[in-house]
mmCIF file of C-alpha atoms in Angstrom:
data_model
loop_
_atom_site.group_PDB
_atom_site.id
_atom_site.type_symbol
_atom_site.label_atom_id
_atom_site.label_comp_id
_atom_site.label_asym_id
_atom_site.label_seq_id
_atom_site.Cartn_x
_atom_site.Cartn_y
_atom_site.Cartn_z
ATOM 1 C CA MET A 1 111.782 63.415 111.428
ATOM 2 C CA SER A 2 113.327 63.484 107.942
ATOM 3 C CA ALA A 3 115.292 66.408 106.587
ATOM 4 C CA VAL A 4 112.511 67.193 104.112
ATOM 5 C CA SER A 5 109.884 67.208 106.860
ATOM 6 C CA SER A 6 112.097 69.557 108.856
ATOM 7 C CA LEU A 7 112.330 71.809 105.817
ATOM 8 C CA LEU A 8 108.557 71.868 105.471
ATOM 9 C CA LEU A 9 108.209 72.683 109.136
ATOM 10 C CA PHE A 10 110.664 75.551 108.693
ATOM 11 C CA LEU A 11 108.667 76.889 105.772
ATOM 12 C CA GLY A 12 105.591 76.670 107.924
ATOM 13 C CA CYS A 13 107.332 78.777 110.553
ATOM 14 C CA VAL A 14 108.232 81.331 107.890
ATOM 15 C CA PHE A 15 104.590 81.306 106.897
ATOM 16 C CA PHE A 16 103.480 81.844 110.515
ATOM 17 C CA HIS A 17 105.909 84.729 110.854
ATOM 18 C CA THR A 18 104.555 86.397 107.742
ATOM 19 C CA ASP A 19 101.006 85.819 108.867
ATOM 20 C CA VAL A 20 101.735 87.516 112.198
ATOM 21 C CA ALA A 21 103.390 90.435 110.425
ATOM 22 C CA ASN A 22 100.299 90.861 108.274
ATOM 23 C CA ALA A 23 98.251 91.267 111.457
ATOM 24 C CA PHE A 24 100.037 94.612 111.936
ATOM 25 C CA VAL A 25 100.328 95.684 108.295
ATOM 26 C CA THR A 26 97.255 96.528 106.231
ATOM 27 C CA CYS A 27 97.462 96.154 102.497
ATOM 28 C CA ASN A 28 97.182 99.587 100.949
ATOM 29 C CA VAL A 29 94.763 98.791 98.146
ATOM 30 C CA LEU A 30 94.018 101.646 95.805
ATOM 31 C CA PRO A 31 90.339 102.358 95.053
ATOM 32 C CA SER A 32 89.302 101.116 91.643
ATOM 33 C CA SER A 33 88.005 104.577 90.757
ATOM 34 C CA SER A 34 91.291 106.367 91.417
ATOM 35 C CA SER A 35 92.584 106.912 87.924
ATOM 36 C CA SER A 36 94.233 110.284 88.582
ATOM 37 C CA SER A 37 97.532 109.013 90.076
ATOM 38 C CA SER A 38 96.732 105.794 88.647
ATOM 39 C CA LEU A 39 97.832 102.832 86.765
ATOM 40 C CA SER A 40 98.202 104.572 83.419
ATOM 41 C CA SER A 41 101.206 106.533 84.742
ATOM 42 C CA ARG A 42 102.989 103.417 85.973
ATOM 43 C CA ILE A 43 105.436 101.295 84.032
ATOM 44 C CA VAL A 44 103.613 98.114 84.938
ATOM 45 C CA VAL A 45 100.342 97.553 83.139
ATOM 46 C CA LEU A 46 98.156 95.544 85.494
ATOM 47 C CA ALA A 47 96.464 92.867 83.412
ATOM 48 C CA SER A 48 94.352 91.580 86.306
ATOM 49 C CA PRO A 49 91.916 93.747 88.283
ATOM 50 C CA LEU A 50 93.093 91.988 91.456
ATOM 51 C CA ALA A 51 96.780 92.467 90.721
ATOM 52 C CA GLU A 52 96.814 95.854 92.458
ATOM 53 C CA ASP A 53 95.468 94.236 95.627
ATOM 54 C CA ALA A 54 98.213 91.626 95.545
ATOM 55 C CA LEU A 55 101.084 94.032 94.845
ATOM 56 C CA ALA A 56 99.878 96.339 97.625
ATOM 57 C CA CYS A 57 100.491 93.517 100.108
ATOM 58 C CA PHE A 58 104.211 93.293 99.370
ATOM 59 C CA PRO A 59 105.750 94.813 102.531
ATOM 60 C CA TYR A 60 108.987 95.970 100.904
ATOM 61 C CA GLU A 61 109.829 98.741 98.490
ATOM 62 C CA PHE A 62 110.059 97.717 94.855
ATOM 63 C CA ARG A 63 113.246 98.426 92.951
ATOM 64 C CA PRO A 64 112.936 100.502 89.748
ATOM 65 C CA ASP A 65 111.721 98.472 86.789
ATOM 66 C CA ASP A 66 114.525 99.809 84.635
ATOM 67 C CA SER A 67 117.257 99.042 87.188
ATOM 68 C CA THR A 68 120.318 97.281 85.768
ATOM 69 C CA GLU A 69 121.805 96.349 89.140
ATOM 70 C CA SER A 70 122.043 92.691 90.065
ATOM 71 C CA ARG A 71 119.515 91.376 92.548
ATOM 72 C CA ARG A 72 120.897 91.822 96.075
ATOM 73 C CA SER A 73 118.400 89.685 98.006
ATOM 74 C CA MET A 74 115.193 87.715 97.609
ATOM 75 C CA ILE A 75 113.033 90.763 98.271
ATOM 76 C CA ASP A 76 114.971 92.979 95.869
ATOM 77 C CA ILE A 77 112.455 92.798 93.016
ATOM 78 C CA SER A 78 110.732 95.224 90.702
ATOM 79 C CA GLU A 79 107.005 95.740 90.429
ATOM 80 C CA ARG A 80 107.111 94.098 87.028
ATOM 81 C CA GLN A 81 108.684 90.948 88.502
ATOM 82 C CA ALA A 82 106.056 90.854 91.248
ATOM 83 C CA LEU A 83 103.305 91.215 88.661
ATOM 84 C CA THR A 84 104.746 88.355 86.621
ATOM 85 C CA ALA A 85 104.729 86.129 89.698
ATOM 86 C CA PHE A 86 101.142 87.053 90.558
ATOM 87 C CA GLU A 87 99.875 86.455 87.036
ATOM 88 C CA GLU A 88 101.444 82.995 87.078
ATOM 89 C CA LEU A 89 99.799 82.263 90.437
ATOM 90 C CA ALA A 90 96.467 83.506 89.107
ATOM 91 C CA ARG A 91 96.778 81.261 86.060
ATOM 92 C CA LEU A 92 97.461 78.161 88.168
ATOM 93 C CA TYR A 93 95.275 78.791 91.213
ATOM 94 C CA GLY A 94 92.713 81.397 90.144
ATOM 95 C CA GLU A 95 92.860 85.128 90.804
ATOM 96 C CA GLU A 96 90.948 85.269 94.096
ATOM 97 C CA ARG A 97 92.848 82.361 95.590
ATOM 98 C CA ALA A 98 96.130 83.870 94.384
ATOM 99 C CA VAL A 99 95.350 87.152 96.155
ATOM 100 C CA ASP A 100 94.472 85.299 99.358
ATOM 101 C CA MET A 101 97.757 83.374 99.219
ATOM 102 C CA VAL A 102 99.782 86.533 98.638
ATOM 103 C CA LYS A 103 98.090 88.197 101.618
ATOM 104 C CA VAL A 104 99.277 85.288 103.767
ATOM 105 C CA GLN A 105 102.682 84.889 102.133
ATOM 106 C CA PRO A 106 103.738 88.103 100.316
ATOM 107 C CA LEU A 107 107.179 86.626 99.636
ATOM 108 C CA ALA A 108 105.482 84.488 96.983
ATOM 109 C CA LEU A 109 105.730 87.557 94.736
ATOM 110 C CA ALA A 110 109.517 87.385 95.088
ATOM 111 C CA ALA A 111 109.797 83.652 94.450
ATOM 112 C CA ASN A 112 110.958 82.140 91.165
ATOM 113 C CA SER A 113 107.712 82.154 89.206
ATOM 114 C CA THR A 114 108.968 79.515 86.781
ATOM 115 C CA ASP A 115 108.936 77.033 89.658
ATOM 116 C CA PHE A 116 105.230 77.561 90.310
ATOM 117 C CA GLU A 117 104.048 75.487 87.361
ATOM 118 C CA LEU A 118 106.803 72.877 87.720
ATOM 119 C CA ALA A 119 105.959 72.274 91.389
ATOM 120 C CA PHE A 120 102.240 72.334 90.592
ATOM 121 C CA GLU A 121 102.724 69.585 88.005
ATOM 122 C CA VAL A 122 104.767 67.481 90.449
ATOM 123 C CA TRP A 123 102.066 67.629 93.109
ATOM 124 C CA SER A 124 99.246 67.212 90.589
ATOM 125 C CA GLU A 125 100.698 63.929 89.402
ATOM 126 C CA THR A 126 100.066 62.515 92.885
ATOM 127 C CA PHE A 127 97.074 64.437 94.219
ATOM 128 C CA GLY A 128 95.394 65.925 91.152
ATOM 129 C CA PRO A 129 95.037 69.622 90.255
ATOM 130 C CA GLU A 130 92.179 70.494 92.620
ATOM 131 C CA ALA A 131 93.770 68.856 95.677
ATOM 132 C CA THR A 132 97.052 70.580 94.832
ATOM 133 C CA GLN A 133 95.351 73.964 94.645
ATOM 134 C CA SER A 134 93.735 73.386 98.036
ATOM 135 C CA MET A 135 97.003 72.168 99.572
ATOM 136 C CA VAL A 136 98.973 75.240 98.518
ATOM 137 C CA ALA A 137 96.116 77.533 99.571
ATOM 138 C CA ARG A 138 96.337 76.037 103.064
ATOM 139 C CA ASN A 139 100.095 76.578 103.170
ATOM 140 C CA PRO A 140 101.258 79.262 100.727
ATOM 141 C CA GLY A 141 104.761 78.750 102.116
ATOM 142 C CA LEU A 142 104.946 75.880 99.626
ATOM 143 C CA LEU A 143 105.230 78.496 96.880
ATOM 144 C CA LEU A 144 108.792 79.107 98.065
ATOM 145 C CA ILE A 145 109.797 75.510 97.330
ATOM 146 C CA SER A 146 111.620 74.738 94.104
ATOM 147 C CA SER A 147 110.375 72.078 91.707
ATOM 148 C CA LYS A 148 113.130 69.719 92.897
ATOM 149 C CA GLY A 149 112.102 70.264 96.492
ATOM 150 C CA ALA A 150 108.491 69.498 95.580
ATOM 151 C CA GLU A 151 109.505 66.033 94.396
ATOM 152 C CA MET A 152 111.164 65.042 97.686
ATOM 153 C CA ASP A 153 108.256 64.660 100.101
ATOM 154 C CA LYS A 154 104.860 65.108 98.470
ATOM 155 C CA PHE A 155 102.859 63.462 101.228
ATOM 156 C CA GLY A 156 104.765 65.445 103.840
ATOM 157 C CA ALA A 157 103.768 68.640 102.051
ATOM 158 C CA MET A 158 100.135 67.564 102.056
ATOM 159 C CA GLY A 159 100.182 66.586 105.732
ATOM 160 C CA TRP A 160 101.894 69.776 106.894
ATOM 161 C CA SER A 161 99.439 71.885 104.914
ATOM 162 C CA TYR A 162 96.580 70.654 107.113
ATOM 163 C CA PHE A 163 98.619 71.202 110.286
ATOM 164 C CA ILE A 164 99.569 74.752 109.328
ATOM 165 C CA TRP A 165 96.031 75.612 108.245
ATOM 166 C CA ALA A 166 94.530 74.250 111.473
ATOM 167 C CA THR A 167 97.000 75.826 113.894
ATOM 168 C CA ARG A 168 97.609 79.189 112.231
ATOM 169 C CA PRO A 169 94.879 81.137 114.096
ATOM 170 C CA VAL A 170 96.106 79.825 117.459
ATOM 171 C CA LEU A 171 99.736 80.697 116.776
ATOM 172 C CA VAL A 172 98.831 84.144 115.501
ATOM 173 C CA LYS A 173 96.933 84.842 118.728
ATOM 174 C CA LEU A 174 99.869 83.585 120.794
ATOM 175 C CA ALA A 175 102.290 85.747 118.825
ATOM 176 C CA LEU A 176 100.088 88.802 119.247
ATOM 177 C CA ALA A 177 99.827 88.142 122.987
ATOM 178 C CA ALA A 178 103.614 87.823 123.190
ATOM 179 C CA CYS A 179 104.025 91.160 121.394
ATOM 180 C CA VAL A 180 101.632 92.862 123.810
ATOM 181 C CA LEU A 181 103.438 91.280 126.759
ATOM 182 C CA TYR A 182 106.806 92.406 125.406
ATOM 183 C CA ARG A 183 105.443 95.917 124.943
ATOM 184 C CA TYR A 184 104.201 95.950 128.528
ATOM 185 C CA ASP A 185 107.477 94.575 129.876
ATOM 186 C CA SER A 186 109.456 97.262 128.112
ATOM 187 C CA ILE A 187 107.684 99.706 130.437
ATOM 188 C CA ALA A 188 106.917 97.651 133.547
ATOM 189 C CA THR A 189 110.373 96.534 134.648
ATOM 190 C CA SER A 190 112.134 96.452 137.976
ATOM 191 C CA GLU A 191 115.067 98.658 138.917
ATOM 192 C CA ASP A 192 117.386 95.892 137.734
ATOM 193 C CA GLY A 193 115.728 95.893 134.335
ATOM 194 C CA ILE A 194 114.039 92.520 134.858
ATOM 195 C CA PRO A 195 110.535 92.261 133.320
ATOM 196 C CA SER A 196 107.854 92.385 135.985
ATOM 197 C CA TRP A 197 106.144 89.166 134.938
ATOM 198 C CA ILE A 198 109.378 87.208 135.506
ATOM 199 C CA LEU A 199 109.636 88.614 139.043
ATOM 200 C CA HIS A 200 106.007 87.719 139.746
ATOM 201 C CA ALA A 201 106.506 84.197 138.420
ATOM 202 C CA SER A 202 109.606 83.791 140.573
ATOM 203 C CA ASP A 203 107.735 84.959 143.678
ATOM 204 C CA ASN A 204 104.910 82.538 142.980
ATOM 205 C CA LEU A 205 107.315 79.609 142.598
ATOM 206 C CA GLN A 206 109.049 80.467 145.852
ATOM 207 C CA GLY A 207 105.720 80.535 147.668
ATOM 208 C CA MET A 208 104.767 77.045 146.490
#
């Protein structure tokens, strides 16, 4: 497996992780009729009616828009920066598809939005605009790839997008089952602190 393919697989794993996290976190979308606390009092003017839905899916607290501090991490962004990223996604992929991708991969709002179009053009040269839109919709983790990274393994990106799209529901279910099992084991343990299911498995193996 090439280094680029390994990178794509890693991004897929990041995507799976985010998808599992979203199974526990509901996007807090404001009702469209709520104008009291609403958008007029905010610094960011939401140009798209779906922008509020997208920004509500970002699982981290936004930094103040007028902050002069340097960015400390990838997720250390302002609401204005997140809006800029979403508007660029909406321009390239359409608003509804952009919202769906952000729900799967909220970190797309923290990515370098200038890379979105550059990577889109790289992939479109090989697959065409429509196929590129579908590919990224299947694997929004590709939005975290720089334009230079997009040039390295185009066909690998396309192939992994189908794999990630096809296996995502299965992996989410497995991850949820593992979380439930971990929750149960935190309570049902032996006196030595060993999870009960490990003891049962050991007993079954000894009886074989």
